[in-house]
Amino acid sequence: MHPFENEGFELGPEVTACLVDWEQRSARRRGITAFPFVDELLELEASTQGLSLDGKVLARFIRRLDAEAKSEVRKGIQKKRNQSPWKQALESAHSSWFRIYSELCRRQDPSAYLEDCRARISQDWTLALPVAKDLERKKNYAQASGLCAAALCSFLRLPQGEKWELRKNLLAGSYRMNGEGNTPLQNLLQIWGRSARALQEEEVAVAARLQADLLKDWRNWDKAIAAFRRIPQPGFSALGECLFARWRELVATRSVDSDADRPEKPHWVHALADAAREGEGTRHSISVWLRQWLQAIERDGATLRQSEAALVRLSLDLDRAQWLSRVSPTMVRLLAYNRSYDRTLDASRKKWLKRLGIFSLVPELLAFWRRNARHLVPDPAAARGADYRDCADWVQALRELNPASCEDLLRQWSVTQQRRRNLWRALQAKGLSMSSGNRRC
């Protein structure tokens, strides 16, 4: 069996550098020039199945060649690009050999560089940017627009033939987005917008600008709402409403942690986003909406559990739940455990909760928790193995919030859960269980 038959083996930078240096010394003694030497390196890699040399070391070696040697390498690759093993080495846009060849062409043969970039956009969307810039410079706006659309499909890894609609779908928050935006993607959207405007496709131009603005600022509600307000009205109101609905869904989904069951829609973050868009004059209406929402989700235990994640986020956002911590520190610890946090998104929600006077609902929210905490206590029958610590923690929080409800729950459990000895041990460890079969808080 070949040593690399089942798994690839990439030589590290130090080993690759030593190998290149050794082979280069041998090539000099044999009078071999730049391209035949590079050709030998690829032949070595290709002949040893599964072996790959460190791409950064190879690229650094090429960069250090003089201009004449670089030209020789480029021309040599172009001459053999349709022959094995160069054909296979250059097929992938992510191949270190393609990147080396692409960089040589970028400096020495721009037309070939752009042609190769264009052919591989489906593999690497970033290759669209130099092509789009060139098309815009040549005022070939129709091709530039089409190319930008294809690049975004590549970015989103859509199946071949499937289209992404700039005016209906939101790029911000995509599963492939990270950090605080993506400058190449913003540049691509800006080229698309300018090209669309040159083609008098004003709606596409407006959508492209909005998409570019939201890439960086979707978490910051003030900046995002400002971007929506820049949409010319009333001509593009339908576009604005469509993409605002997408943004509202994005911030609501990212704000609320939910596992299998998603909160009922719409929940309070949707309403808060609508109110923020309308401005501080909506204080009364958002307060009324929240009261109605709280009434709706406590109709029954199933509805409450389905909306638990949204309720938890609201409770934590209001004054960092200090109002709840003063009554039940255990409950706040349970609610905050394992929750995701996004500093900018969290700050935006809290800012608008304060601006719209939602802190006035704290007494009502506390009363809500006192009435309903019992419905969120985990069912001992659903515990993993014999570990009932989570159940005991929730019962402790219930005792802090509503001692009478806690007593009633334990009285019920003394009948239905009597045989779960480890449950009662966990409760006793927190001082929640009395002996003699009459279990009380």
PDB file of C-alpha atoms in Angstrom, residues 183-421:
ATOM      1  CA  THR A 183     -15.070  44.365   2.550  1.00  0.00           C
ATOM      2  CA  PRO A 184     -14.701  42.405  -0.748  1.00  0.00           C
ATOM      3  CA  LEU A 185     -18.408  41.597  -0.628  1.00  0.00           C
ATOM      4  CA  GLN A 186     -19.263  45.235   0.025  1.00  0.00           C
ATOM      5  CA  ASN A 187     -17.060  46.259  -2.914  1.00  0.00           C
ATOM      6  CA  LEU A 188     -18.853  43.771  -5.143  1.00  0.00           C
ATOM      7  CA  LEU A 189     -22.257  45.112  -4.097  1.00  0.00           C
ATOM      8  CA  GLN A 190     -21.103  48.664  -4.738  1.00  0.00           C
ATOM      9  CA  ILE A 191     -19.988  47.742  -8.270  1.00  0.00           C
ATOM     10  CA  TRP A 192     -23.335  46.043  -8.809  1.00  0.00           C
ATOM     11  CA  GLY A 193     -25.159  49.140  -7.593  1.00  0.00           C
ATOM     12  CA  ARG A 194     -23.181  51.529  -9.807  1.00  0.00           C
ATOM     13  CA  SER A 195     -23.623  49.248 -12.823  1.00  0.00           C
ATOM     14  CA  ALA A 196     -27.362  48.972 -12.204  1.00  0.00           C
ATOM     15  CA  ARG A 197     -27.679  52.745 -11.934  1.00  0.00           C
ATOM     16  CA  ALA A 198     -25.797  53.157 -15.226  1.00  0.00           C
ATOM     17  CA  LEU A 199     -28.308  50.728 -16.759  1.00  0.00           C
ATOM     18  CA  GLN A 200     -31.148  52.767 -15.199  1.00  0.00           C
ATOM     19  CA  GLU A 201     -32.121  49.799 -13.021  1.00  0.00           C
ATOM     20  CA  GLU A 202     -32.734  52.058 -10.057  1.00  0.00           C
ATOM     21  CA  GLU A 203     -34.442  49.492  -7.834  1.00  0.00           C
ATOM     22  CA  VAL A 204     -31.481  47.124  -8.136  1.00  0.00           C
ATOM     23  CA  ALA A 205     -29.118  50.019  -7.388  1.00  0.00           C
ATOM     24  CA  VAL A 206     -31.073  50.954  -4.250  1.00  0.00           C
ATOM     25  CA  ALA A 207     -31.161  47.325  -3.103  1.00  0.00           C
ATOM     26  CA  ALA A 208     -27.420  46.894  -3.678  1.00  0.00           C
ATOM     27  CA  ARG A 209     -26.598  49.971  -1.594  1.00  0.00           C
ATOM     28  CA  LEU A 210     -28.868  48.820   1.226  1.00  0.00           C
ATOM     29  CA  GLN A 211     -27.348  45.329   1.179  1.00  0.00           C
ATOM     30  CA  ALA A 212     -23.834  46.806   1.355  1.00  0.00           C
ATOM     31  CA  ASP A 213     -24.788  49.077   4.266  1.00  0.00           C
ATOM     32  CA  LEU A 214     -26.378  46.233   6.228  1.00  0.00           C
ATOM     33  CA  LEU A 215     -23.432  43.872   5.778  1.00  0.00           C
ATOM     34  CA  LYS A 216     -21.481  45.905   8.288  1.00  0.00           C
ATOM     35  CA  ASP A 217     -24.190  47.517  10.391  1.00  0.00           C
ATOM     36  CA  TRP A 218     -27.132  45.106  10.658  1.00  0.00           C
ATOM     37  CA  ARG A 219     -26.503  44.529  14.371  1.00  0.00           C
ATOM     38  CA  ASN A 220     -26.577  48.260  15.117  1.00  0.00           C
ATOM     39  CA  TRP A 221     -30.264  49.111  14.969  1.00  0.00           C
ATOM     40  CA  ASP A 222     -29.769  52.863  14.652  1.00  0.00           C
ATOM     41  CA  LYS A 223     -27.459  52.477  11.648  1.00  0.00           C
ATOM     42  CA  ALA A 224     -29.600  49.776  10.066  1.00  0.00           C
ATOM     43  CA  ILE A 225     -32.781  51.824  10.417  1.00  0.00           C
ATOM     44  CA  ALA A 226     -30.953  54.856   9.008  1.00  0.00           C
ATOM     45  CA  ALA A 227     -30.039  52.735   5.971  1.00  0.00           C
ATOM     46  CA  PHE A 228     -33.695  51.822   5.457  1.00  0.00           C
ATOM     47  CA  ARG A 229     -34.716  55.468   5.764  1.00  0.00           C
ATOM     48  CA  ARG A 230     -32.337  56.373   2.928  1.00  0.00           C
ATOM     49  CA  ILE A 231     -34.477  54.342   0.533  1.00  0.00           C
ATOM     50  CA  PRO A 232     -36.259  56.828  -1.761  1.00  0.00           C
ATOM     51  CA  GLN A 233     -39.977  57.009  -1.003  1.00  0.00           C
ATOM     52  CA  PRO A 234     -42.575  56.264  -2.179  1.00  0.00           C
ATOM     53  CA  GLY A 235     -41.075  54.759  -5.320  1.00  0.00           C
ATOM     54  CA  PHE A 236     -39.280  51.910  -3.558  1.00  0.00           C
ATOM     55  CA  SER A 237     -41.492  51.391  -0.517  1.00  0.00           C
ATOM     56  CA  ALA A 238     -42.246  47.767  -1.479  1.00  0.00           C
ATOM     57  CA  LEU A 239     -38.523  47.028  -1.682  1.00  0.00           C
ATOM     58  CA  GLY A 240     -37.966  48.654   1.705  1.00  0.00           C
ATOM     59  CA  GLU A 241     -40.806  46.740   3.345  1.00  0.00           C
ATOM     60  CA  CYS A 242     -39.592  43.416   1.961  1.00  0.00           C
ATOM     61  CA  LEU A 243     -35.995  43.817   3.105  1.00  0.00           C
ATOM     62  CA  PHE A 244     -37.011  45.377   6.422  1.00  0.00           C
ATOM     63  CA  ALA A 245     -39.093  42.272   7.135  1.00  0.00           C
ATOM     64  CA  ARG A 246     -36.005  40.163   6.410  1.00  0.00           C
ATOM     65  CA  TRP A 247     -33.861  42.314   8.695  1.00  0.00           C
ATOM     66  CA  ARG A 248     -36.453  42.223  11.467  1.00  0.00           C
ATOM     67  CA  GLU A 249     -36.568  38.433  11.254  1.00  0.00           C
ATOM     68  CA  LEU A 250     -32.770  38.304  11.336  1.00  0.00           C
ATOM     69  CA  VAL A 251     -32.384  40.428  14.481  1.00  0.00           C
ATOM     70  CA  ALA A 252     -35.256  38.588  16.171  1.00  0.00           C
ATOM     71  CA  THR A 253     -33.798  35.170  15.409  1.00  0.00           C
ATOM     72  CA  ARG A 254     -30.263  36.125  16.433  1.00  0.00           C
ATOM     73  CA  SER A 255     -31.522  37.775  19.621  1.00  0.00           C
ATOM     74  CA  VAL A 256     -33.369  34.744  20.929  1.00  0.00           C
ATOM     75  CA  ASP A 257     -31.770  31.439  21.815  1.00  0.00           C
ATOM     76  CA  SER A 258     -34.061  28.576  20.914  1.00  0.00           C
ATOM     77  CA  ASP A 259     -33.339  24.899  20.479  1.00  0.00           C
ATOM     78  CA  ALA A 260     -35.837  22.619  18.824  1.00  0.00           C
ATOM     79  CA  ASP A 261     -38.902  24.786  19.392  1.00  0.00           C
ATOM     80  CA  ARG A 262     -38.805  28.288  18.008  1.00  0.00           C
ATOM     81  CA  PRO A 263     -40.772  30.981  19.815  1.00  0.00           C
ATOM     82  CA  GLU A 264     -44.227  31.823  18.592  1.00  0.00           C
ATOM     83  CA  LYS A 265     -44.216  34.492  15.909  1.00  0.00           C
ATOM     84  CA  PRO A 266     -44.151  37.329  16.178  1.00  0.00           C
ATOM     85  CA  HIS A 267     -42.399  37.721  19.513  1.00  0.00           C
ATOM     86  CA  TRP A 268     -41.357  40.882  21.268  1.00  0.00           C
ATOM     87  CA  VAL A 269     -38.133  41.545  19.307  1.00  0.00           C
ATOM     88  CA  HIS A 270     -40.158  41.758  16.091  1.00  0.00           C
ATOM     89  CA  ALA A 271     -42.446  44.300  17.751  1.00  0.00           C
ATOM     90  CA  LEU A 272     -39.502  46.244  19.166  1.00  0.00           C
ATOM     91  CA  ALA A 273     -37.892  46.462  15.715  1.00  0.00           C
ATOM     92  CA  ASP A 274     -41.146  47.797  14.259  1.00  0.00           C
ATOM     93  CA  ALA A 275     -41.414  50.353  17.060  1.00  0.00           C
ATOM     94  CA  ALA A 276     -37.785  51.431  16.629  1.00  0.00           C
ATOM     95  CA  ARG A 277     -38.420  52.036  12.945  1.00  0.00           C
ATOM     96  CA  GLU A 278     -41.408  54.238  13.776  1.00  0.00           C
ATOM     97  CA  GLY A 279     -39.523  56.159  16.473  1.00  0.00           C
ATOM     98  CA  GLU A 280     -40.054  57.105  20.096  1.00  0.00           C
ATOM     99  CA  GLY A 281     -43.639  58.155  19.463  1.00  0.00           C
ATOM    100  CA  THR A 282     -44.646  54.482  19.680  1.00  0.00           C
ATOM    101  CA  ARG A 283     -44.093  54.172  23.456  1.00  0.00           C
ATOM    102  CA  HIS A 284     -47.733  53.479  24.270  1.00  0.00           C
ATOM    103  CA  SER A 285     -48.402  51.050  21.417  1.00  0.00           C
ATOM    104  CA  ILE A 286     -45.347  48.872  22.113  1.00  0.00           C
ATOM    105  CA  SER A 287     -46.243  48.683  25.812  1.00  0.00           C
ATOM    106  CA  VAL A 288     -49.768  47.579  24.915  1.00  0.00           C
ATOM    107  CA  TRP A 289     -48.357  44.997  22.472  1.00  0.00           C
ATOM    108  CA  LEU A 290     -46.017  43.548  25.107  1.00  0.00           C
ATOM    109  CA  ARG A 291     -48.818  43.233  27.659  1.00  0.00           C
ATOM    110  CA  GLN A 292     -50.935  41.383  25.118  1.00  0.00           C
ATOM    111  CA  TRP A 293     -47.994  39.137  24.220  1.00  0.00           C
ATOM    112  CA  LEU A 294     -47.413  38.215  27.868  1.00  0.00           C
ATOM    113  CA  GLN A 295     -51.095  37.427  28.276  1.00  0.00           C
ATOM    114  CA  ALA A 296     -51.037  35.265  25.154  1.00  0.00           C
ATOM    115  CA  ILE A 297     -48.020  33.148  26.072  1.00  0.00           C
ATOM    116  CA  GLU A 298     -49.336  32.243  29.537  1.00  0.00           C
ATOM    117  CA  ARG A 299     -52.499  30.672  28.138  1.00  0.00           C
ATOM    118  CA  ASP A 300     -51.077  27.221  28.817  1.00  0.00           C
ATOM    119  CA  GLY A 301     -47.820  25.520  29.692  1.00  0.00           C
ATOM    120  CA  ALA A 302     -47.046  24.419  26.130  1.00  0.00           C
ATOM    121  CA  THR A 303     -47.379  27.947  24.743  1.00  0.00           C
ATOM    122  CA  LEU A 304     -45.244  29.317  27.560  1.00  0.00           C
ATOM    123  CA  ARG A 305     -42.483  26.770  26.998  1.00  0.00           C
ATOM    124  CA  GLN A 306     -42.517  27.486  23.277  1.00  0.00           C
ATOM    125  CA  SER A 307     -41.950  31.186  24.012  1.00  0.00           C
ATOM    126  CA  GLU A 308     -39.500  30.628  26.862  1.00  0.00           C
ATOM    127  CA  ALA A 309     -36.416  31.756  24.913  1.00  0.00           C
ATOM    128  CA  ALA A 310     -38.010  35.075  23.939  1.00  0.00           C
ATOM    129  CA  LEU A 311     -39.270  35.621  27.492  1.00  0.00           C
ATOM    130  CA  VAL A 312     -35.803  34.926  28.897  1.00  0.00           C
ATOM    131  CA  ARG A 313     -34.160  37.421  26.542  1.00  0.00           C
ATOM    132  CA  LEU A 314     -36.672  40.131  27.473  1.00  0.00           C
ATOM    133  CA  SER A 315     -36.077  39.510  31.176  1.00  0.00           C
ATOM    134  CA  LEU A 316     -32.293  39.643  30.813  1.00  0.00           C
ATOM    135  CA  ASP A 317     -32.396  42.759  28.627  1.00  0.00           C
ATOM    136  CA  LEU A 318     -34.390  44.848  31.091  1.00  0.00           C
ATOM    137  CA  ASP A 319     -31.865  46.381  33.490  1.00  0.00           C
ATOM    138  CA  ARG A 320     -29.689  43.239  33.170  1.00  0.00           C
ATOM    139  CA  ALA A 321     -32.407  41.414  35.157  1.00  0.00           C
ATOM    140  CA  GLN A 322     -31.328  43.155  38.370  1.00  0.00           C
ATOM    141  CA  TRP A 323     -35.015  43.552  39.282  1.00  0.00           C
ATOM    142  CA  LEU A 324     -35.376  39.763  39.123  1.00  0.00           C
ATOM    143  CA  SER A 325     -32.054  39.079  40.823  1.00  0.00           C
ATOM    144  CA  ARG A 326     -33.190  40.952  43.932  1.00  0.00           C
ATOM    145  CA  VAL A 327     -36.048  38.472  44.290  1.00  0.00           C
ATOM    146  CA  SER A 328     -34.553  35.286  42.845  1.00  0.00           C
ATOM    147  CA  PRO A 329     -30.802  35.213  42.151  1.00  0.00           C
ATOM    148  CA  THR A 330     -31.143  31.517  41.328  1.00  0.00           C
ATOM    149  CA  MET A 331     -33.612  32.252  38.535  1.00  0.00           C
ATOM    150  CA  VAL A 332     -31.331  34.851  36.956  1.00  0.00           C
ATOM    151  CA  ARG A 333     -28.419  32.416  37.061  1.00  0.00           C
ATOM    152  CA  LEU A 334     -30.548  29.772  35.344  1.00  0.00           C
ATOM    153  CA  LEU A 335     -31.806  32.171  32.693  1.00  0.00           C
ATOM    154  CA  ALA A 336     -28.334  33.505  31.887  1.00  0.00           C
ATOM    155  CA  TYR A 337     -26.681  30.080  31.726  1.00  0.00           C
ATOM    156  CA  ASN A 338     -25.432  29.107  28.280  1.00  0.00           C
ATOM    157  CA  ARG A 339     -27.069  32.057  26.519  1.00  0.00           C
ATOM    158  CA  SER A 340     -25.357  33.533  23.488  1.00  0.00           C
ATOM    159  CA  TYR A 341     -24.398  37.193  23.522  1.00  0.00           C
ATOM    160  CA  ASP A 342     -23.735  39.669  20.747  1.00  0.00           C
ATOM    161  CA  ARG A 343     -22.484  42.917  22.223  1.00  0.00           C
ATOM    162  CA  THR A 344     -23.707  45.239  19.463  1.00  0.00           C
ATOM    163  CA  LEU A 345     -27.049  43.514  18.966  1.00  0.00           C
ATOM    164  CA  ASP A 346     -27.679  43.315  22.716  1.00  0.00           C
ATOM    165  CA  ALA A 347     -26.822  46.993  23.188  1.00  0.00           C
ATOM    166  CA  SER A 348     -29.239  48.002  20.421  1.00  0.00           C
ATOM    167  CA  ARG A 349     -32.155  46.097  21.927  1.00  0.00           C
ATOM    168  CA  LYS A 350     -31.483  47.466  25.399  1.00  0.00           C
ATOM    169  CA  LYS A 351     -31.170  51.010  24.059  1.00  0.00           C
ATOM    170  CA  TRP A 352     -34.553  50.817  22.370  1.00  0.00           C
ATOM    171  CA  LEU A 353     -36.207  49.147  25.346  1.00  0.00           C
ATOM    172  CA  LYS A 354     -35.054  52.119  27.400  1.00  0.00           C
ATOM    173  CA  ARG A 355     -36.018  54.724  24.785  1.00  0.00           C
ATOM    174  CA  LEU A 356     -39.514  53.303  24.504  1.00  0.00           C
ATOM    175  CA  GLY A 357     -40.071  53.154  28.255  1.00  0.00           C
ATOM    176  CA  ILE A 358     -40.421  49.379  28.509  1.00  0.00           C
ATOM    177  CA  PHE A 359     -38.757  49.435  31.943  1.00  0.00           C
ATOM    178  CA  SER A 360     -42.138  50.546  33.294  1.00  0.00           C
ATOM    179  CA  LEU A 361     -43.369  46.982  32.663  1.00  0.00           C
ATOM    180  CA  VAL A 362     -40.901  45.450  35.138  1.00  0.00           C
ATOM    181  CA  PRO A 363     -43.492  45.062  37.957  1.00  0.00           C
ATOM    182  CA  GLU A 364     -45.846  43.286  35.546  1.00  0.00           C
ATOM    183  CA  LEU A 365     -43.041  41.059  34.274  1.00  0.00           C
ATOM    184  CA  LEU A 366     -42.058  40.118  37.830  1.00  0.00           C
ATOM    185  CA  ALA A 367     -45.672  39.221  38.594  1.00  0.00           C
ATOM    186  CA  PHE A 368     -45.677  37.149  35.396  1.00  0.00           C
ATOM    187  CA  TRP A 369     -42.661  35.165  36.600  1.00  0.00           C
ATOM    188  CA  ARG A 370     -44.252  34.577  39.998  1.00  0.00           C
ATOM    189  CA  ARG A 371     -47.381  33.188  38.324  1.00  0.00           C
ATOM    190  CA  ASN A 372     -45.688  31.094  35.665  1.00  0.00           C
ATOM    191  CA  ALA A 373     -42.250  29.953  36.848  1.00  0.00           C
ATOM    192  CA  ARG A 374     -43.737  26.635  37.923  1.00  0.00           C
ATOM    193  CA  HIS A 375     -44.621  25.770  34.326  1.00  0.00           C
ATOM    194  CA  LEU A 376     -40.936  26.013  33.337  1.00  0.00           C
ATOM    195  CA  VAL A 377     -39.612  23.651  36.026  1.00  0.00           C
ATOM    196  CA  PRO A 378     -38.153  20.651  34.143  1.00  0.00           C
ATOM    197  CA  ASP A 379     -40.066  17.391  34.302  1.00  0.00           C
ATOM    198  CA  PRO A 380     -38.041  14.898  36.393  1.00  0.00           C
ATOM    199  CA  ALA A 381     -39.097  12.156  33.981  1.00  0.00           C
ATOM    200  CA  ALA A 382     -37.111  13.930  31.247  1.00  0.00           C
ATOM    201  CA  ALA A 383     -33.892  14.125  33.290  1.00  0.00           C
ATOM    202  CA  ARG A 384     -30.778  12.478  31.890  1.00  0.00           C
ATOM    203  CA  GLY A 385     -30.032   9.377  33.856  1.00  0.00           C
ATOM    204  CA  ALA A 386     -30.423  10.060  37.542  1.00  0.00           C
ATOM    205  CA  ASP A 387     -29.090  13.631  37.477  1.00  0.00           C
ATOM    206  CA  TYR A 388     -31.782  15.900  38.901  1.00  0.00           C
ATOM    207  CA  ARG A 389     -29.642  18.924  39.736  1.00  0.00           C
ATOM    208  CA  ASP A 390     -31.335  21.035  37.076  1.00  0.00           C
ATOM    209  CA  CYS A 391     -34.760  20.176  38.492  1.00  0.00           C
ATOM    210  CA  ALA A 392     -33.567  21.086  41.979  1.00  0.00           C
ATOM    211  CA  ASP A 393     -32.168  24.429  40.790  1.00  0.00           C
ATOM    212  CA  TRP A 394     -35.486  25.347  39.186  1.00  0.00           C
ATOM    213  CA  VAL A 395     -37.427  24.336  42.281  1.00  0.00           C
ATOM    214  CA  GLN A 396     -35.100  26.530  44.349  1.00  0.00           C
ATOM    215  CA  ALA A 397     -35.798  29.446  41.990  1.00  0.00           C
ATOM    216  CA  LEU A 398     -39.528  28.753  42.271  1.00  0.00           C
ATOM    217  CA  ARG A 399     -39.296  28.832  46.066  1.00  0.00           C
ATOM    218  CA  GLU A 400     -37.612  32.254  45.891  1.00  0.00           C
ATOM    219  CA  LEU A 401     -40.313  33.583  43.562  1.00  0.00           C
ATOM    220  CA  ASN A 402     -43.435  31.860  44.845  1.00  0.00           C
ATOM    221  CA  PRO A 403     -43.135  29.712  47.994  1.00  0.00           C
ATOM    222  CA  ALA A 404     -46.780  28.635  47.862  1.00  0.00           C
ATOM    223  CA  SER A 405     -46.424  27.386  44.283  1.00  0.00           C
ATOM    224  CA  CYS A 406     -43.229  25.566  45.269  1.00  0.00           C
ATOM    225  CA  GLU A 407     -44.985  23.839  48.145  1.00  0.00           C
ATOM    226  CA  ASP A 408     -47.817  22.764  45.887  1.00  0.00           C
ATOM    227  CA  LEU A 409     -45.387  21.377  43.296  1.00  0.00           C
ATOM    228  CA  LEU A 410     -43.487  19.346  45.871  1.00  0.00           C
ATOM    229  CA  ARG A 411     -46.740  18.015  47.278  1.00  0.00           C
ATOM    230  CA  GLN A 412     -47.636  16.851  43.780  1.00  0.00           C
ATOM    231  CA  TRP A 413     -44.202  15.312  43.230  1.00  0.00           C
ATOM    232  CA  SER A 414     -44.420  13.446  46.546  1.00  0.00           C
ATOM    233  CA  VAL A 415     -47.083  11.364  44.815  1.00  0.00           C
ATOM    234  CA  THR A 416     -46.023  11.283  41.163  1.00  0.00           C
ATOM    235  CA  GLN A 417     -42.236  11.228  41.682  1.00  0.00           C
ATOM    236  CA  GLN A 418     -42.054   9.389  44.985  1.00  0.00           C
ATOM    237  CA  ARG A 419     -39.775   6.614  43.722  1.00  0.00           C
ATOM    238  CA  ARG A 420     -37.104   8.948  42.321  1.00  0.00           C
ATOM    239  CA  ARG A 421     -34.721   8.806  45.257  1.00  0.00           C
TER     240      ARG A 421
END
